[in-house]
Tab-separated table of C-alpha atoms in Angstrom:
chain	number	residue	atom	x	y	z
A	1	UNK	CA	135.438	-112.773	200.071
A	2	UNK	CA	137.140	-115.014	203.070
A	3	UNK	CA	139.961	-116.519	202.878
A	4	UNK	CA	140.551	-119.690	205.139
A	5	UNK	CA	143.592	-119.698	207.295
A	6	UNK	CA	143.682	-122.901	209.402
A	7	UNK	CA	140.637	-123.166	211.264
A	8	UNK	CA	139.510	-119.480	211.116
A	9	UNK	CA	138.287	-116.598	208.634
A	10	UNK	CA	140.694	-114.224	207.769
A	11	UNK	CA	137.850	-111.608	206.834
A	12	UNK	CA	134.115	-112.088	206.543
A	13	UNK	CA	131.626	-111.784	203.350
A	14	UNK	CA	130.132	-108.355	203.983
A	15	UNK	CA	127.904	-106.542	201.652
A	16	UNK	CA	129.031	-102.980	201.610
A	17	UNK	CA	126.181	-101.347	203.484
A	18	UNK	CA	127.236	-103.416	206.716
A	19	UNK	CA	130.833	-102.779	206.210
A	20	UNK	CA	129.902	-99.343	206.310
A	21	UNK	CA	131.744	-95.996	204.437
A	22	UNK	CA	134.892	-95.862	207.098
A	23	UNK	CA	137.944	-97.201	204.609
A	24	UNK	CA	140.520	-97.768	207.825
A	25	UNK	CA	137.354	-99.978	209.879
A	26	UNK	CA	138.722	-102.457	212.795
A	27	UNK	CA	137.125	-105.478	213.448
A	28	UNK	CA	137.816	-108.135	216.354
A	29	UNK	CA	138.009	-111.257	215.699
A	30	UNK	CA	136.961	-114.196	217.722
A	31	UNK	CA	137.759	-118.071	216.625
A	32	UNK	CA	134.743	-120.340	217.207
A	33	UNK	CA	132.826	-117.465	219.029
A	34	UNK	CA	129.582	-117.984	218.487
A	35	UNK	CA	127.404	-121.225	216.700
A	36	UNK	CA	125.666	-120.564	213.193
A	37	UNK	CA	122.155	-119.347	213.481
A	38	UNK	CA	121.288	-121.558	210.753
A	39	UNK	CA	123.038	-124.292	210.410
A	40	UNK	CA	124.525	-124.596	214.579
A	41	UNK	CA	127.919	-125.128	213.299
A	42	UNK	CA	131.039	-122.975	215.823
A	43	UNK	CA	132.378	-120.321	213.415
A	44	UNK	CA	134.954	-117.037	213.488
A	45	UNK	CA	132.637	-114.480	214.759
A	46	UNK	CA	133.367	-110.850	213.930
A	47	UNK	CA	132.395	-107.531	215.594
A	48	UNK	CA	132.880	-103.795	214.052
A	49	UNK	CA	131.768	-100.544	213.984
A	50	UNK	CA	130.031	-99.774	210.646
A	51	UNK	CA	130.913	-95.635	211.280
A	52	UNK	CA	130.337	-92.618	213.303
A	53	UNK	CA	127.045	-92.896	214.861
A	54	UNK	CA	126.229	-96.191	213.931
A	55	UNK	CA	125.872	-99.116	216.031
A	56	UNK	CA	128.404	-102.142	216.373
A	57	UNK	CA	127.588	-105.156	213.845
A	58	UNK	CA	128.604	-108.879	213.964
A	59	UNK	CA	128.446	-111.910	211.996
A	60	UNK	CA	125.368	-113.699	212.361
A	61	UNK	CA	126.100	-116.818	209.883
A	62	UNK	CA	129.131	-118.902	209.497
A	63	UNK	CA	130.705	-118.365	205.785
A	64	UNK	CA	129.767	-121.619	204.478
A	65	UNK	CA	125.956	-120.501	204.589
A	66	UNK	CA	126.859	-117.433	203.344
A	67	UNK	CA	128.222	-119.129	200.215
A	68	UNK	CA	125.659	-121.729	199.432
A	69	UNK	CA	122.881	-118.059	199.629
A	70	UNK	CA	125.145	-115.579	198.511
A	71	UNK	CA	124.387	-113.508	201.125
A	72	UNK	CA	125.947	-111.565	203.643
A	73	UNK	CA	126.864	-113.194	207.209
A	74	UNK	CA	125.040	-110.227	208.924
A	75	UNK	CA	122.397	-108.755	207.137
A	76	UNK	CA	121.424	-112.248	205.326
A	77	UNK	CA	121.153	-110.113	201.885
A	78	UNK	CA	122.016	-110.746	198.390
A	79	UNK	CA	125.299	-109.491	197.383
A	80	UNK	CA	124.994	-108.917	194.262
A	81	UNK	CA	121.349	-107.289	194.056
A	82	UNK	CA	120.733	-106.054	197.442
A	83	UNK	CA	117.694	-108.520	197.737
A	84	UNK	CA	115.919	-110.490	200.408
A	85	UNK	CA	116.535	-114.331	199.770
A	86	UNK	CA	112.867	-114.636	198.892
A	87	UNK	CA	112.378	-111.723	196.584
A	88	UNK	CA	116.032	-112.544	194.329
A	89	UNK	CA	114.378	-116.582	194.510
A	90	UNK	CA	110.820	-115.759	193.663
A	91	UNK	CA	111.784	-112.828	190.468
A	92	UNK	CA	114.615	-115.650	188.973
A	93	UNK	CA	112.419	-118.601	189.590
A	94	UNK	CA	115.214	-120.426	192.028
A	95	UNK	CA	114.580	-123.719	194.031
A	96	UNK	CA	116.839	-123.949	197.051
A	97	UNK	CA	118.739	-126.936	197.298
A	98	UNK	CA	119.668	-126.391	201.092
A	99	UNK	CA	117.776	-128.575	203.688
A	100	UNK	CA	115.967	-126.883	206.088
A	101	UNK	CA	115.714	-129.305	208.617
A	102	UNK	CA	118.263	-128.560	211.653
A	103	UNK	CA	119.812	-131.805	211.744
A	104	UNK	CA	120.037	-132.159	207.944
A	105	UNK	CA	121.573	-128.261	207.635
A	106	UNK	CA	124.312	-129.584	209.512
A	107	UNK	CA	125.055	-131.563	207.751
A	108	UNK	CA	124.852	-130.041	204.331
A	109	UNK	CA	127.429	-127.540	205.431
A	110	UNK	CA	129.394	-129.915	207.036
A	111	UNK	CA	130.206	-132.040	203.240
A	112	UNK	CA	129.812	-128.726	201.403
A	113	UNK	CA	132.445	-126.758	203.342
A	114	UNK	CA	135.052	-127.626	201.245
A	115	UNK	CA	134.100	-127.945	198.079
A	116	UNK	CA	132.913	-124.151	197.988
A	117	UNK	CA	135.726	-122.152	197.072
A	118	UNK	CA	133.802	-118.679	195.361
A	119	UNK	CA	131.362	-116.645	196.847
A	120	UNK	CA	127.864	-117.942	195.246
A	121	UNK	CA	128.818	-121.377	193.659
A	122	UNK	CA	125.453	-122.142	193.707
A	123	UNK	CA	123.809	-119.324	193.350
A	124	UNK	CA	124.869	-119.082	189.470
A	125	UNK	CA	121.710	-118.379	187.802
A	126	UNK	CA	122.643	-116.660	184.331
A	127	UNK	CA	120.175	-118.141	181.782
A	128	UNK	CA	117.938	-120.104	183.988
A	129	UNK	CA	115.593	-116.439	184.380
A	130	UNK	CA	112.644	-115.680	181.714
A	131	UNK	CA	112.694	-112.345	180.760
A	132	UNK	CA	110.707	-111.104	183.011
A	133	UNK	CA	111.682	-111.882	186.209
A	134	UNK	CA	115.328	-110.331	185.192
A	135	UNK	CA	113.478	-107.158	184.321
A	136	UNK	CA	111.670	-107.538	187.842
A	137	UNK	CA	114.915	-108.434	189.652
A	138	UNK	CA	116.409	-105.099	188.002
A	139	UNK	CA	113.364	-102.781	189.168
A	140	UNK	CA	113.927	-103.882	192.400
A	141	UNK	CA	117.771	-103.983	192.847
A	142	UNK	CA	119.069	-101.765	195.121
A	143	UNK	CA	121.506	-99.247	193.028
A	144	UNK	CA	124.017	-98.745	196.243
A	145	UNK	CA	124.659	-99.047	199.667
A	146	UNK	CA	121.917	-97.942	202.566
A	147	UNK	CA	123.941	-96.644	205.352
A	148	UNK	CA	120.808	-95.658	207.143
A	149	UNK	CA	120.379	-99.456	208.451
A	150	UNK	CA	123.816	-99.177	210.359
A	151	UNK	CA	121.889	-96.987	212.601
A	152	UNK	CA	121.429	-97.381	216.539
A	153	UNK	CA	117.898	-99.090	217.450
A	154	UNK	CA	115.402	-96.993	218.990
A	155	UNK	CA	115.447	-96.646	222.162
A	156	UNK	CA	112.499	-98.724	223.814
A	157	UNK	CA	112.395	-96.915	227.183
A	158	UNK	CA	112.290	-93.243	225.234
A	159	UNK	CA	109.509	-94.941	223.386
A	160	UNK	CA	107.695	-95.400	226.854
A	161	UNK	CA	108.668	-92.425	228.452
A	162	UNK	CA	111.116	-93.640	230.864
A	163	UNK	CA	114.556	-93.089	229.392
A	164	UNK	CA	116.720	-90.562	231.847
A	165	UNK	CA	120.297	-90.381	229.730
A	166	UNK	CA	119.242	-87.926	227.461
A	167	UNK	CA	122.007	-87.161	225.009
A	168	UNK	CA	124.307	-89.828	226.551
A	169	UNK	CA	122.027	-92.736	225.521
A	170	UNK	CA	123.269	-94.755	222.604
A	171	UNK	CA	119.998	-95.563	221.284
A	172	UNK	CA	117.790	-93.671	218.805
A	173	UNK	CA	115.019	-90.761	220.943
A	174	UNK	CA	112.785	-91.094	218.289
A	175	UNK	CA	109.120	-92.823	218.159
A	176	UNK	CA	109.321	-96.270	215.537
A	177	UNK	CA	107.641	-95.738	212.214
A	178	UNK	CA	106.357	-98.009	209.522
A	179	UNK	CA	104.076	-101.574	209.386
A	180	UNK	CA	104.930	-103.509	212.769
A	181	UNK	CA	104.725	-106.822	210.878
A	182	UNK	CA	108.413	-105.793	209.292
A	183	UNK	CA	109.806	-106.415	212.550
A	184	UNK	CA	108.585	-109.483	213.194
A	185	UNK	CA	111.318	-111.322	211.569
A	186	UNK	CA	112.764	-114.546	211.945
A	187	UNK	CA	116.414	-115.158	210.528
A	188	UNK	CA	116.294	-118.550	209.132
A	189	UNK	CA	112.974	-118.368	207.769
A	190	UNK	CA	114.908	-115.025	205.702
A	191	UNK	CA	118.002	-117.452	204.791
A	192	UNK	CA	116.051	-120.009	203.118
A	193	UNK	CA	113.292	-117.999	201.628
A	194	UNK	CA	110.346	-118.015	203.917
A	195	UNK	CA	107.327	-115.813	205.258
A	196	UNK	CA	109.357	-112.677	204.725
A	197	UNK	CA	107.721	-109.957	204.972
A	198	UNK	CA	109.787	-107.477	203.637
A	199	UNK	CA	110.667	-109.662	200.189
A	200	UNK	CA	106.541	-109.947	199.920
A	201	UNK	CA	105.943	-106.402	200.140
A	202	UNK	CA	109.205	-105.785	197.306
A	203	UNK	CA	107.222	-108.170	195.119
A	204	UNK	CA	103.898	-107.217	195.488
A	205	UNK	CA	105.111	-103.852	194.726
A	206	UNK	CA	107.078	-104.970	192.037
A	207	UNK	CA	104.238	-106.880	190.527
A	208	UNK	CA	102.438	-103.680	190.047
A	209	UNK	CA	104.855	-101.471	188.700
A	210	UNK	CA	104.523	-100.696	184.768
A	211	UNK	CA	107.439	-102.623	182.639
A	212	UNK	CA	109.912	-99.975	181.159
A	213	UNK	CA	109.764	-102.060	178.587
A	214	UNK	CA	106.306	-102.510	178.201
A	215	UNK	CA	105.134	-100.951	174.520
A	216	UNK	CA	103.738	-97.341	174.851
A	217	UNK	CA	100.296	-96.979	173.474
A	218	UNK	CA	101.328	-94.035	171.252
A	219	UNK	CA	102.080	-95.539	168.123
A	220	UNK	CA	104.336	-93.516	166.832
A	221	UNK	CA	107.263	-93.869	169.558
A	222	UNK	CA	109.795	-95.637	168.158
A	223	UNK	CA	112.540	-94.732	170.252
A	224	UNK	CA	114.760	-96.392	173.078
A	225	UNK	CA	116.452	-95.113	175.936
A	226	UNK	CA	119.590	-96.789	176.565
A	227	UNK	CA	121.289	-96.039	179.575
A	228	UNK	CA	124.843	-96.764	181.216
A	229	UNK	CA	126.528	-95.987	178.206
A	230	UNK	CA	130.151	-96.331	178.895
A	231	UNK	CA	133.773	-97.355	177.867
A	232	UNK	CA	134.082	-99.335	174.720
A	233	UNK	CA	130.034	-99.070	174.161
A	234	UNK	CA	129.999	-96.030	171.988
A	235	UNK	CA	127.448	-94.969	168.496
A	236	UNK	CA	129.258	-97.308	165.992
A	237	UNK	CA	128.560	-100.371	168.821
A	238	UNK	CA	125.332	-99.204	169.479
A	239	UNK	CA	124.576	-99.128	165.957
A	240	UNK	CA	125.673	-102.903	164.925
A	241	UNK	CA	123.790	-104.264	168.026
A	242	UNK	CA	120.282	-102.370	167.791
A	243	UNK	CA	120.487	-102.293	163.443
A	244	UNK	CA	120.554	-106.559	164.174
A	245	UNK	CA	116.283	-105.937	164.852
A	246	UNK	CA	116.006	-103.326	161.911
A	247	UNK	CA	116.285	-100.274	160.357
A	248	UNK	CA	117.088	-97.434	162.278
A	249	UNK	CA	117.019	-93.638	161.794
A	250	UNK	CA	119.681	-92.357	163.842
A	251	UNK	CA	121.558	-93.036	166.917
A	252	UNK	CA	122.417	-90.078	169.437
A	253	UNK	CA	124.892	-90.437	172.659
A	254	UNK	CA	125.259	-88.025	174.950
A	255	UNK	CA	128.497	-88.575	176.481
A	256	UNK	CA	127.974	-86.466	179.506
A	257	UNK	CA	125.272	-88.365	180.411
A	258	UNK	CA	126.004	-91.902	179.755
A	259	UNK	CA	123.619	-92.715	177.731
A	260	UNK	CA	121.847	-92.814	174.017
A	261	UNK	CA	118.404	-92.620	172.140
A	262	UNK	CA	118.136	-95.109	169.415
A	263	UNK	CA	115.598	-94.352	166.779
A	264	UNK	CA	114.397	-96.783	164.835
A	265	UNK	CA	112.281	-96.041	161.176
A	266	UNK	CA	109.444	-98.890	162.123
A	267	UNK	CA	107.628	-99.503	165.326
A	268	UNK	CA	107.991	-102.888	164.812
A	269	UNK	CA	111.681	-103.193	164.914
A	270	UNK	CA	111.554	-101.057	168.031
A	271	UNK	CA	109.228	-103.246	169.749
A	272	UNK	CA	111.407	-106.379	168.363
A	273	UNK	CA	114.672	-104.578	170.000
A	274	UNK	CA	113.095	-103.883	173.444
A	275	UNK	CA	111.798	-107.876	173.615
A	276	UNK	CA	115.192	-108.968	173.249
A	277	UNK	CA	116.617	-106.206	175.812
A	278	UNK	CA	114.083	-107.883	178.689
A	279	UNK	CA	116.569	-110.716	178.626
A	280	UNK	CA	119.834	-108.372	179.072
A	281	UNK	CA	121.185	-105.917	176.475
A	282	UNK	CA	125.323	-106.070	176.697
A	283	UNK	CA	127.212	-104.278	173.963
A	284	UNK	CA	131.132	-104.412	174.139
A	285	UNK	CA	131.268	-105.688	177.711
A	286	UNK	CA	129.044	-103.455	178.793
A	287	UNK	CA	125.737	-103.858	180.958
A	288	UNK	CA	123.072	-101.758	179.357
A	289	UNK	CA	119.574	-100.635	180.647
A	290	UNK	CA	116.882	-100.055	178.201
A	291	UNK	CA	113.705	-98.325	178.595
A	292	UNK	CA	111.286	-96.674	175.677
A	293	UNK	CA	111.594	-92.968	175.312
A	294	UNK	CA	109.078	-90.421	175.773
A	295	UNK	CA	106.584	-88.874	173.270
A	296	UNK	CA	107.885	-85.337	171.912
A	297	UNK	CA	105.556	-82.753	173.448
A	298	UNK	CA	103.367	-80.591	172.337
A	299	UNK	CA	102.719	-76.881	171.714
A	300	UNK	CA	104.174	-73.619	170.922
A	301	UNK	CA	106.779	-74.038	173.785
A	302	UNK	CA	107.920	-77.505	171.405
A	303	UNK	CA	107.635	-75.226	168.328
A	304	UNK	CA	110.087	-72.739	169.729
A	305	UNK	CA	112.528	-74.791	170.844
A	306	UNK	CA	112.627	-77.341	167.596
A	307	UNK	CA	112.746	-73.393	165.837
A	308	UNK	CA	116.250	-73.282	168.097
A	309	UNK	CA	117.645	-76.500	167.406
A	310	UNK	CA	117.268	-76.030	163.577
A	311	UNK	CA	119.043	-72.758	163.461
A	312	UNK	CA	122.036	-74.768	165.315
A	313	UNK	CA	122.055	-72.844	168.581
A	314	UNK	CA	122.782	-75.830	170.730
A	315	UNK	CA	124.278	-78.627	170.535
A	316	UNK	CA	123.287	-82.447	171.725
A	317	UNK	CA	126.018	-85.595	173.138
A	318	UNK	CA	127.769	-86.850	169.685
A	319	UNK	CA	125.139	-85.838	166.913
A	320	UNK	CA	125.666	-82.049	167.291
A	321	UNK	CA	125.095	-80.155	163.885
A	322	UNK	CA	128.508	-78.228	162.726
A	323	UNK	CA	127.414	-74.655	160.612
A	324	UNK	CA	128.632	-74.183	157.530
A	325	UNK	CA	131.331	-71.820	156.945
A	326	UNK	CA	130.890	-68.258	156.380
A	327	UNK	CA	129.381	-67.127	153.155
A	328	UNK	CA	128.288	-70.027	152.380
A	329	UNK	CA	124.166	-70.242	152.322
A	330	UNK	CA	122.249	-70.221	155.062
A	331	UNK	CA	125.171	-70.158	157.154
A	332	UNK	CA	125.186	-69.433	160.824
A	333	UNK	CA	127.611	-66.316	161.642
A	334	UNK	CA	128.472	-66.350	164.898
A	335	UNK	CA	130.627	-63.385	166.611
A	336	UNK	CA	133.455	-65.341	166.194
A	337	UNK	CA	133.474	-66.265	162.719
A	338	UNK	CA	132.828	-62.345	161.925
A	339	UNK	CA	135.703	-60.384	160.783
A	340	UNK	CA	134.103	-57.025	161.760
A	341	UNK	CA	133.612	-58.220	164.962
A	342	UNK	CA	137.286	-58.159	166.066
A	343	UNK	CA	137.786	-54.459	166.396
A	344	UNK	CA	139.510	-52.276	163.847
A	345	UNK	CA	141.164	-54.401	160.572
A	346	UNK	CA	145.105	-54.403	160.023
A	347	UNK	CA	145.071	-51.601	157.523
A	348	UNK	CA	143.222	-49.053	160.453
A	349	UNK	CA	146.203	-49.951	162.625
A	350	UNK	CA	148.864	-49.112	160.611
């Protein structure tokens, strides 16, 4: 976040790609620098070096822009998703509010300056999503920060032949790759939402993607996969939120892997429970992803290993079976519930 000290930014609003992975970074600073590229308003203008090998960023939009988008001043992303303005408008159903006029974007930012005091004060859209534009804002989310775009530009005279530094050039030696149209990119037209082509190829690709919610056609799944299990969100929690759409059959965390299979006795109450996920599943606090698990295989390679897990060779996350003691029937010796097995007995030694 910025903080305003007299007429300048203390620090910019960075996503965390363009900040880049160096903790001790330096920036320079420059009051009134440069003008806003959208709404032609003098702001602080920053300039930094991302990391080793990278090339130096800047700001590219004052912060008052960067507030009413929630995007970042220099790669005019979402900061919470990771998402071209179009794509994060388009999967939650938004209508900008901001003018796009020149004259009128002035403005805007000039009475709205003020009153903006959090990152995103407009951009507040819990509840005002269907179901399934969450689900398609969470397939396309970005899950962490891209370093690779903090890279140097290629270099265009390598590209023609012509470039004689050789090592010493600061620009990529490699040809370009990928659809030409990407780089035809206009800045403002990205801010407010317009003729991007990168946010129409996320959704188009989006659009076709199967749901992972979306109800199997095997019948007789009636599992979930819940992952991001964490914290306070442990079996008994997971048990009171998913028994709320019926009954279930067992509930199995696997602590190691942060997450939990949730099997329900009817396909219906599955189905019922994933519906009501589309919109968000949160169970004490915590943000959970749900997604229908996989049909058991099968074969004699399933045979064996159910075989295994019945004689209690391995154990699972929370639901591991305990054998019985010895003698008892049917128990499980192991080497270390064997007497014999411990070399010679206390009368042999004396």
């Amino acid at each position: 976040m910025a903080a305003d000290v007299g007429d300048g930014v203390e620090f910019p609003i960075l996503c965390e790609t363009c900040l880049g992975d160096n903790p001790y970074v330096r920036m320079t600073r420059e009051a009134n620098g440069r003008e806003c590229k959208v709404c032609t308003r003098p702001f602080t203008v920053f300039r930094w070096l991302p990391g080793r090998g990278m090339r130096y960023k800047k700001t590219e939009i004052c912060p008052t822009c960067a507030k009413l988008k929630n995007v970042c001043q220099t790669c005019i992303l979402d900061l919470e998703h990771g998402l071209p303005v179009q794509a994060r408008d388009a999967a939650l159903g938004i209508e900008s509010s901001v003018p796009q006029q020149a004259g009128n974007r002035r403005d805007y930012a000039a009475r709205t300056a003020g009153s903006l005091e959090v990152v995103g004060g407009e951009t507040d859209f819990s509840g005002r999503a269907d179901p399934a534009g969450r689900e398609m804002l969470k397939r396309m989310a970005r899950k962490g920060p891209y370093y690779k775009r903090n890279r140097a530009h290629v270099c265009s005279f390598f590209v023609r032949g012509l470039c004689t530094r050789g090592s010493e050039c600061p620009y990529r030696h490699e040809m370009p790759e990928g659809d030409p149209e990407l780089s035809k990119q206009n800045l403002v037209d990205r801010y407010h939402g317009n003729n991007d082509p990168v946010a129409r190829r996320m959704l188009a690709r989006a659009s076709k993607r199967p749901s992972a919610l979306a109800p199997p056609e095997d019948k007789s799944i009636t599992t979930l996969f819940v992952m991001g299990v964490e914290g306070a969100a442990g079996q008994r929690e997971l048990h009171d939120h998913f028994g709320a759409y019926g009954e279930l059959k067992s509930v199995s965390v696997a602590s190691k892997g942060a997450c939990a299979f949730v099997n329900f006795t009817t396909r219906a109450a599955a189905e019922a429970a994933a519906q009501a996920a589309q919109a968000g599943c949160v169970v004490a606090g915590q943000t959970l992803r749900v997604a229908w698990g996989k049909p058991r295989p099968k074969g004699p390679s399933a045979e064996a290993s159910s075989a295994g897990a019945g004689s209690g060779s391995g154990t699972s996350g929370r639901t591991a079976r305990i054998p019985a003691p010895p003698g008892a029937a049917g128990a499980a010796l192991y080497p270390s519930q064997d007497p014999t097995a411990h070399g010679a007995s206390a009368g042999s030694r004396a």
